[in-house]
Amino acid sequence: MSILTLVLAGALAACGAKNDANNQGSAGESGSEPEKQQEVTLKIGASPVPHAEILKEAQKLLEGEGVKLEIIEMNDYVQPNVQLYEKQLDANFFQHTAYLEEFNKERSYDLVKVTGVHIEPIGVYSKTVTSIDELKEGAKIAIPNDPTNGGRALTLLAKHGLIKLKEGVDVDATIADIEQNDKKLQFVELEAATLPRALDEVDAAAINTNYALTVGLVPNDDALIIEDKDTPFADMLVNILVARPDNKDSEAIQKLAKALNSPEIKAFMEEKYDGAVVPTF
């Protein structure tokens, strides 16, 4: 065989091998398992109980969906929104609709609701009395110092006859809206997260369910009085997943929203919290 023939044969063989490799690559793309979806990590700010617990349950549903949750537990009602707005977080889960609207208004923010998940009733607790009627004249009552939850506490007390509020106020009520206080109750406004610890220093305290649960209080058993489903502004009290306008419609955020509204999460809340955390979907 001539040298020219050998060179041509080698070139043809190399070309054939290259074509075979290309064909195998094409066959592998269509015939083998699809490539694993690139994972997206969402940083979520959340209250430890029940929000972070619910998110951890949702993470199980997101396995294989390409979404991983980095849950950052926060104990206040300000930083989760500030850090979300500043893009240190991708979303947060700790607040209800009324609080978000008030926060946006005060800060000129544009954070948005993605989906509603549950309601947490606010209740009045005490270590000194076992009935709301036992509160004596001049009793000291601690309430949340943020606008919407403070209004909820006052509305609850008014509903049970301890005070009377001005006509037309509800979730936006403040101490200045009290027009009748026959027992001369004294109100102390504190950051919501500190209210469980304040129980040793006051006669009663209106505590959000998430903070009540963290200290072992059982709302439906331990609260002297508690919000019920007939609260006129209940729709404003739904706890929501919150994001920014620029990412609220992203695939990862929408997958998380779907997981939080799933039958599995509903069953988890009903079993774990025994009515203290009520699904709204």
mmCIF file of N, CA and C in Angstrom, residues 162-210:
data_model
loop_
_atom_site.group_PDB
_atom_site.id
_atom_site.type_symbol
_atom_site.label_atom_id
_atom_site.label_comp_id
_atom_site.label_asym_id
_atom_site.label_seq_id
_atom_site.Cartn_x
_atom_site.Cartn_y
_atom_site.Cartn_z
ATOM 1 N N LEU A 162 -63.615 44.760 78.037
ATOM 2 C CA LEU A 162 -62.699 45.379 78.981
ATOM 3 C C LEU A 162 -62.482 46.856 78.692
ATOM 4 N N ILE A 163 -62.580 47.234 77.439
ATOM 5 C CA ILE A 163 -62.460 48.637 77.033
ATOM 6 C C ILE A 163 -63.468 48.902 75.930
ATOM 7 N N LYS A 164 -63.632 50.169 75.592
ATOM 8 C CA LYS A 164 -64.453 50.538 74.448
ATOM 9 C C LYS A 164 -63.621 51.429 73.539
ATOM 10 N N LEU A 165 -63.625 51.109 72.265
ATOM 11 C CA LEU A 165 -62.851 51.881 71.289
ATOM 12 C C LEU A 165 -63.750 52.844 70.528
ATOM 13 N N LYS A 166 -63.148 53.851 69.952
ATOM 14 C CA LYS A 166 -63.889 54.784 69.112
ATOM 15 C C LYS A 166 -64.546 54.044 67.955
ATOM 16 N N GLU A 167 -65.650 54.545 67.521
ATOM 17 C CA GLU A 167 -66.375 53.944 66.402
ATOM 18 C C GLU A 167 -65.506 53.948 65.141
ATOM 19 N N GLY A 168 -65.503 52.803 64.460
ATOM 20 C CA GLY A 168 -64.845 52.733 63.152
ATOM 21 C C GLY A 168 -63.399 52.290 63.160
ATOM 22 N N VAL A 169 -62.788 52.102 64.337
ATOM 23 C CA VAL A 169 -61.405 51.615 64.360
ATOM 24 C C VAL A 169 -61.402 50.115 64.585
ATOM 25 N N ASP A 170 -60.403 49.442 64.047
ATOM 26 C CA ASP A 170 -60.268 48.001 64.279
ATOM 27 C C ASP A 170 -58.790 47.651 64.333
ATOM 28 N N VAL A 171 -58.238 47.109 63.247
ATOM 29 C CA VAL A 171 -56.840 46.680 63.264
ATOM 30 C C VAL A 171 -55.879 47.858 63.381
ATOM 31 N N ASP A 172 -56.351 49.057 63.058
ATOM 32 C CA ASP A 172 -55.494 50.234 63.157
ATOM 33 C C ASP A 172 -55.668 50.974 64.483
ATOM 34 N N ALA A 173 -56.362 50.382 65.432
ATOM 35 C CA ALA A 173 -56.611 51.035 66.727
ATOM 36 C C ALA A 173 -55.315 51.249 67.506
ATOM 37 N N THR A 174 -55.288 52.345 68.246
ATOM 38 C CA THR A 174 -54.168 52.633 69.146
ATOM 39 C C THR A 174 -54.729 52.944 70.531
ATOM 40 N N ILE A 175 -53.838 53.078 71.498
ATOM 41 C CA ILE A 175 -54.277 53.407 72.856
ATOM 42 C C ILE A 175 -55.056 54.716 72.881
ATOM 43 N N ALA A 176 -54.724 55.623 71.980
ATOM 44 C CA ALA A 176 -55.422 56.906 71.912
ATOM 45 C C ALA A 176 -56.878 56.753 71.481
ATOM 46 N N ASP A 177 -57.216 55.588 70.913
ATOM 47 C CA ASP A 177 -58.589 55.345 70.450
ATOM 48 C C ASP A 177 -59.476 54.749 71.536
ATOM 49 N N ILE A 178 -58.945 54.536 72.735
ATOM 50 C CA ILE A 178 -59.754 54.016 73.843
ATOM 51 C C ILE A 178 -60.604 55.159 74.405
ATOM 52 N N GLU A 179 -61.907 55.018 74.335
ATOM 53 C CA GLU A 179 -62.781 56.079 74.852
ATOM 54 C C GLU A 179 -63.467 55.680 76.152
ATOM 55 N N GLN A 180 -63.347 54.420 76.538
ATOM 56 C CA GLN A 180 -63.914 53.995 77.824
ATOM 57 C C GLN A 180 -63.041 52.890 78.402
ATOM 58 N N ASN A 181 -62.636 53.061 79.659
ATOM 59 C CA ASN A 181 -61.732 52.117 80.312
ATOM 60 C C ASN A 181 -62.105 52.069 81.787
ATOM 61 N N ASP A 182 -63.236 51.411 82.059
ATOM 62 C CA ASP A 182 -63.818 51.431 83.400
ATOM 63 C C ASP A 182 -62.887 50.855 84.463
ATOM 64 N N LYS A 183 -62.084 49.867 84.102
ATOM 65 C CA LYS A 183 -61.173 49.257 85.068
ATOM 66 C C LYS A 183 -59.847 50.005 85.179
ATOM 67 N N LYS A 184 -59.740 51.097 84.432
ATOM 68 C CA LYS A 184 -58.507 51.891 84.443
ATOM 69 C C LYS A 184 -57.273 51.012 84.167
ATOM 70 N N LEU A 185 -57.425 50.136 83.181
ATOM 71 C CA LEU A 185 -56.325 49.263 82.802
ATOM 72 C C LEU A 185 -55.156 50.100 82.298
ATOM 73 N N GLN A 186 -53.945 49.671 82.671
ATOM 74 C CA GLN A 186 -52.734 50.341 82.210
ATOM 75 C C GLN A 186 -52.122 49.532 81.064
ATOM 76 N N PHE A 187 -51.809 50.200 79.981
ATOM 77 C CA PHE A 187 -51.273 49.493 78.814
ATOM 78 C C PHE A 187 -49.787 49.790 78.629
ATOM 79 N N VAL A 188 -49.055 48.726 78.435
ATOM 80 C CA VAL A 188 -47.613 48.815 78.202
ATOM 81 C C VAL A 188 -47.342 48.277 76.804
ATOM 82 N N GLU A 189 -46.754 49.097 75.945
ATOM 83 C CA GLU A 189 -46.464 48.671 74.572
ATOM 84 C C GLU A 189 -45.028 48.164 74.479
ATOM 85 N N LEU A 190 -44.873 46.918 74.047
ATOM 86 C CA LEU A 190 -43.556 46.281 73.955
ATOM 87 C C LEU A 190 -43.377 45.619 72.595
ATOM 88 N N GLU A 191 -42.132 45.409 72.231
ATOM 89 C CA GLU A 191 -41.856 44.670 71.004
ATOM 90 C C GLU A 191 -42.476 43.282 71.131
ATOM 91 N N ALA A 192 -43.124 42.832 70.077
ATOM 92 C CA ALA A 192 -43.889 41.580 70.130
ATOM 93 C C ALA A 192 -43.073 40.393 70.632
ATOM 94 N N ALA A 193 -41.813 40.314 70.223
ATOM 95 C CA ALA A 193 -40.983 39.170 70.596
ATOM 96 C C ALA A 193 -40.697 39.097 72.092
ATOM 97 N N THR A 194 -40.805 40.242 72.794
ATOM 98 C CA THR A 194 -40.481 40.265 74.230
ATOM 99 C C THR A 194 -41.689 39.980 75.115
ATOM 100 N N LEU A 195 -42.869 39.905 74.536
ATOM 101 C CA LEU A 195 -44.086 39.787 75.339
ATOM 102 C C LEU A 195 -44.151 38.520 76.194
ATOM 103 N N PRO A 196 -43.739 37.352 75.703
ATOM 104 C CA PRO A 196 -43.791 36.183 76.585
ATOM 105 C C PRO A 196 -42.963 36.369 77.856
ATOM 106 N N ARG A 197 -41.802 37.018 77.737
ATOM 107 C CA ARG A 197 -40.952 37.240 78.917
ATOM 108 C C ARG A 197 -41.558 38.276 79.863
ATOM 109 N N ALA A 198 -42.392 39.144 79.299
ATOM 110 C CA ALA A 198 -43.001 40.195 80.119
ATOM 111 C C ALA A 198 -44.107 39.672 81.023
ATOM 112 N N LEU A 199 -44.546 38.446 80.813
ATOM 113 C CA LEU A 199 -45.653 37.890 81.609
ATOM 114 C C LEU A 199 -45.347 37.892 83.109
ATOM 115 N N ASP A 200 -44.075 37.847 83.475
ATOM 116 C CA ASP A 200 -43.712 37.859 84.892
ATOM 117 C C ASP A 200 -43.834 39.252 85.499
ATOM 118 N N GLU A 201 -43.965 40.267 84.668
ATOM 119 C CA GLU A 201 -43.947 41.640 85.157
ATOM 120 C C GLU A 201 -45.270 42.380 84.980
ATOM 121 N N VAL A 202 -46.213 41.752 84.289
ATOM 122 C CA VAL A 202 -47.519 42.389 84.065
ATOM 123 C C VAL A 202 -48.626 41.431 84.499
ATOM 124 N N ASP A 203 -49.828 41.949 84.514
ATOM 125 C CA ASP A 203 -50.957 41.094 84.889
ATOM 126 C C ASP A 203 -51.436 40.240 83.723
ATOM 127 N N ALA A 204 -51.243 40.731 82.516
ATOM 128 C CA ALA A 204 -51.641 39.981 81.329
ATOM 129 C C ALA A 204 -50.895 40.556 80.126
ATOM 130 N N ALA A 205 -50.799 39.757 79.077
ATOM 131 C CA ALA A 205 -50.131 40.222 77.860
ATOM 132 C C ALA A 205 -50.821 39.624 76.647
ATOM 133 N N ALA A 206 -50.971 40.459 75.621
ATOM 134 C CA ALA A 206 -51.525 39.993 74.342
ATOM 135 C C ALA A 206 -50.353 39.539 73.476
ATOM 136 N N ILE A 207 -50.310 38.240 73.170
ATOM 137 C CA ILE A 207 -49.133 37.651 72.531
ATOM 138 C C ILE A 207 -49.525 36.995 71.208
ATOM 139 N N ASN A 208 -48.740 37.280 70.179
ATOM 140 C CA ASN A 208 -48.941 36.610 68.892
ATOM 141 C C ASN A 208 -48.648 35.123 69.041
ATOM 142 N N THR A 209 -49.394 34.312 68.335
ATOM 143 C CA THR A 209 -49.276 32.867 68.469
ATOM 144 C C THR A 209 -47.865 32.365 68.215
ATOM 145 N N ASN A 210 -47.160 32.915 67.222
ATOM 146 C CA ASN A 210 -45.816 32.405 66.941
ATOM 147 C C ASN A 210 -44.893 32.563 68.147
#
